[in-house]
Each structure stands twice: as C-alpha cells, then as structure tokens.
C-alpha cells in the first residue's frame, strides 16, 4: 500500500530548531513530487512548498520562503521540513502529501497522517 | 500568487439536499482545479481532480464543473457522511494555493 508516514508530535520552545520527516513506501519515491501543507489550529490548508526527490528541485510559497527548508533523502525515501528558529506562530499541524501523477497537476491523493508542532515557552 | 476564493464559508444543509460550493480563481487556471474533503482530526481526502474527474472510490453524488476562473463542487444528495469541510486547490502553477474552505454543517 502506498503510504506516507510522518514523524511524531513535537513540543518545542521559541528559538529552537526542528526537522520533521515524511517516509514514503511502496512506490518509486524519486518519481513523484512531495508537498508540505500547513494547517494552523482551527484554520484552513496552506500550501508551503514541494520537492522533487530525484534532483531536489524545490518550489516554495513566497509566504514560507526563507522561513522553512524542504529537503529529501532519496536513499531512505524520506522528505523533510525543517525550521532553524521556531516561533509560536509555527504551531500547527503539518501534512506531507503526494500528487497522484508524476506532475503536481492532478491533485494530491496520498497524505501523511500529519505532525503536530507546538511551540510554546 | 493565484488567490482562490470559496463561497460560502459555511453552508447549513440537511440530509437529502443538493449542495453547491463555488470557487473563484484570481486568474485563469484552465482546468487545474481540485476539490478535497476534510473531517476533524483527519488528513484531507481528494474528491475531484482537474475540475471534473472523480477520484477512485469517491461516490458519484460528488461532481465538479467549470473552467478558467469559476468552478463548482456539487453534492447531488447530501448524505450524513458528507458533513465536513471542503477545499478547492489550484494546481495550474506554484504556489498551489487552496481556498479558505467551506464547512457543510447540519441545519
């Protein structure tokens, strides 16, 4: 079964760094883009960026450019989202998701279970 | 960025109703419009892709239409399982922005 399994919930303090993961299984990891989506408490979905693991081609939303780093390790079929200095406003659920085709045009049909990040002093 | 505007934000409805949600893009996105359903505490689920293609396993009471800048999601006969929040998303160009969501709730 095609799956994305995300790392567990995190509780961090402002200013700390964090890297969360999204491990893919049962498909060719390098052939599909992987996106990251933020959902703040009680709010809607926000597209953060997308990476193509074969060559690490990465596109960011301007809203998140410079605030986070998206990366991938194709040797272990894992994508990452990281922060160098967390803020309380980073408190949210973060999803990774895979488009259903090898481009991103046809919607995202495989989603991770989400990683809750809480940033509080 | 392409802005996606959904209406209404909230939609009180009853089982058996025909429900229509609209999504408007700030510029033409051709047919690259997708619809998702999200229930509390769950990841979104893809319902419709490229405007009108029904995702595998999604009931046929869901349908999508439109092109250019104006799109609709229709639920022909609302079922109890359909009370949820619905999001449109454009995938014409990055960033692949979402609408703000429409919550279909019990009237």
Short mmCIF file of N, CA, C and O in Angstrom, two decimals, chain B residues 13-19 37 39 59 61-62 75-84 86 104-106:
data_model
loop_
_atom_site.label_atom_id
_atom_site.label_comp_id
_atom_site.label_asym_id
_atom_site.label_seq_id
_atom_site.Cartn_x
_atom_site.Cartn_y
_atom_site.Cartn_z
N UNK B 13 -27.04 22.66 5.93
CA UNK B 13 -27.80 21.84 4.98
C UNK B 13 -28.37 20.62 5.70
O UNK B 13 -27.94 20.27 6.81
N UNK B 14 -29.30 19.97 5.05
CA UNK B 14 -29.96 18.78 5.58
C UNK B 14 -29.66 17.59 4.70
O UNK B 14 -29.40 17.74 3.49
N UNK B 15 -29.73 16.40 5.29
CA UNK B 15 -29.58 15.18 4.52
C UNK B 15 -30.61 15.18 3.39
O UNK B 15 -31.78 15.52 3.60
N UNK B 16 -30.13 14.85 2.19
CA UNK B 16 -31.00 14.84 1.03
C UNK B 16 -30.93 16.10 0.19
O UNK B 16 -31.39 16.11 -0.95
N UNK B 17 -30.35 17.18 0.74
CA UNK B 17 -30.23 18.43 -0.01
C UNK B 17 -29.23 18.29 -1.15
O UNK B 17 -28.30 17.49 -1.10
N UNK B 18 -29.44 19.14 -2.16
CA UNK B 18 -28.44 19.33 -3.21
C UNK B 18 -27.58 20.52 -2.76
O UNK B 18 -28.11 21.58 -2.44
N UNK B 19 -26.26 20.31 -2.75
CA UNK B 19 -25.35 21.31 -2.20
C UNK B 19 -24.38 21.74 -3.29
O UNK B 19 -23.82 20.90 -4.01
N UNK B 37 -12.04 16.94 0.66
CA UNK B 37 -12.91 16.89 1.83
C UNK B 37 -12.04 16.65 3.05
O UNK B 37 -11.14 15.80 3.01
N UNK B 39 -12.34 16.01 7.31
CA UNK B 39 -13.10 15.84 8.55
C UNK B 39 -12.20 16.14 9.73
O UNK B 39 -10.97 16.03 9.62
N UNK B 59 -17.91 8.58 -4.13
CA UNK B 59 -19.28 8.35 -4.62
C UNK B 59 -19.67 9.29 -5.75
O UNK B 59 -19.25 10.46 -5.79
N UNK B 61 -22.26 10.87 -6.27
CA UNK B 61 -23.06 12.05 -5.92
C UNK B 61 -22.21 13.33 -5.91
O UNK B 61 -22.74 14.43 -5.91
N UNK B 62 -20.89 13.16 -5.90
CA UNK B 62 -19.98 14.30 -6.00
C UNK B 62 -19.66 14.57 -7.47
O UNK B 62 -19.36 13.65 -8.23
N UNK B 75 -22.79 18.34 -4.57
CA UNK B 75 -23.18 17.07 -3.95
C UNK B 75 -24.66 16.92 -4.25
O UNK B 75 -25.48 17.73 -3.80
N UNK B 76 -25.00 15.90 -5.01
CA UNK B 76 -26.37 15.83 -5.56
C UNK B 76 -27.41 15.55 -4.47
O UNK B 76 -28.48 16.16 -4.47
N UNK B 77 -27.07 14.63 -3.57
CA UNK B 77 -27.98 14.28 -2.48
C UNK B 77 -27.14 14.09 -1.23
O UNK B 77 -26.47 13.07 -1.08
N UNK B 78 -27.16 15.07 -0.37
CA UNK B 78 -26.26 15.09 0.79
C UNK B 78 -26.52 13.90 1.70
O UNK B 78 -27.68 13.61 2.06
N UNK B 79 -25.45 13.21 2.06
CA UNK B 79 -25.52 12.07 2.97
C UNK B 79 -24.92 12.44 4.32
O UNK B 79 -24.12 13.38 4.40
N UNK B 80 -25.26 11.69 5.37
CA UNK B 80 -24.72 12.02 6.70
C UNK B 80 -23.19 12.08 6.73
O UNK B 80 -22.61 12.88 7.46
N UNK B 81 -22.54 11.24 5.92
CA UNK B 81 -21.07 11.20 5.91
C UNK B 81 -20.46 12.42 5.23
O UNK B 81 -19.24 12.62 5.27
N UNK B 82 -21.28 13.26 4.61
CA UNK B 82 -20.75 14.39 3.82
C UNK B 82 -20.58 15.66 4.63
O UNK B 82 -20.06 16.66 4.09
N UNK B 83 -21.01 15.66 5.89
CA UNK B 83 -20.81 16.86 6.71
C UNK B 83 -19.32 16.96 7.04
O UNK B 83 -18.75 16.10 7.72
N UNK B 84 -18.70 17.99 6.51
CA UNK B 84 -17.24 18.13 6.54
C UNK B 84 -16.89 19.50 5.99
O UNK B 84 -17.77 20.29 5.62
N UNK B 86 -14.81 21.47 2.95
CA UNK B 86 -14.37 21.25 1.58
C UNK B 86 -13.45 22.37 1.14
O UNK B 86 -13.72 23.55 1.41
N UNK B 104 -19.63 22.41 5.54
CA UNK B 104 -21.01 21.95 5.36
C UNK B 104 -21.46 21.37 6.69
O UNK B 104 -20.90 20.38 7.18
N UNK B 105 -22.46 22.03 7.29
CA UNK B 105 -22.87 21.63 8.62
C UNK B 105 -24.37 21.35 8.66
O UNK B 105 -25.12 21.75 7.76
N UNK B 106 -24.76 20.68 9.73
CA UNK B 106 -26.15 20.27 9.86
C UNK B 106 -27.03 21.47 10.13
O UNK B 106 -26.75 22.27 11.05
#
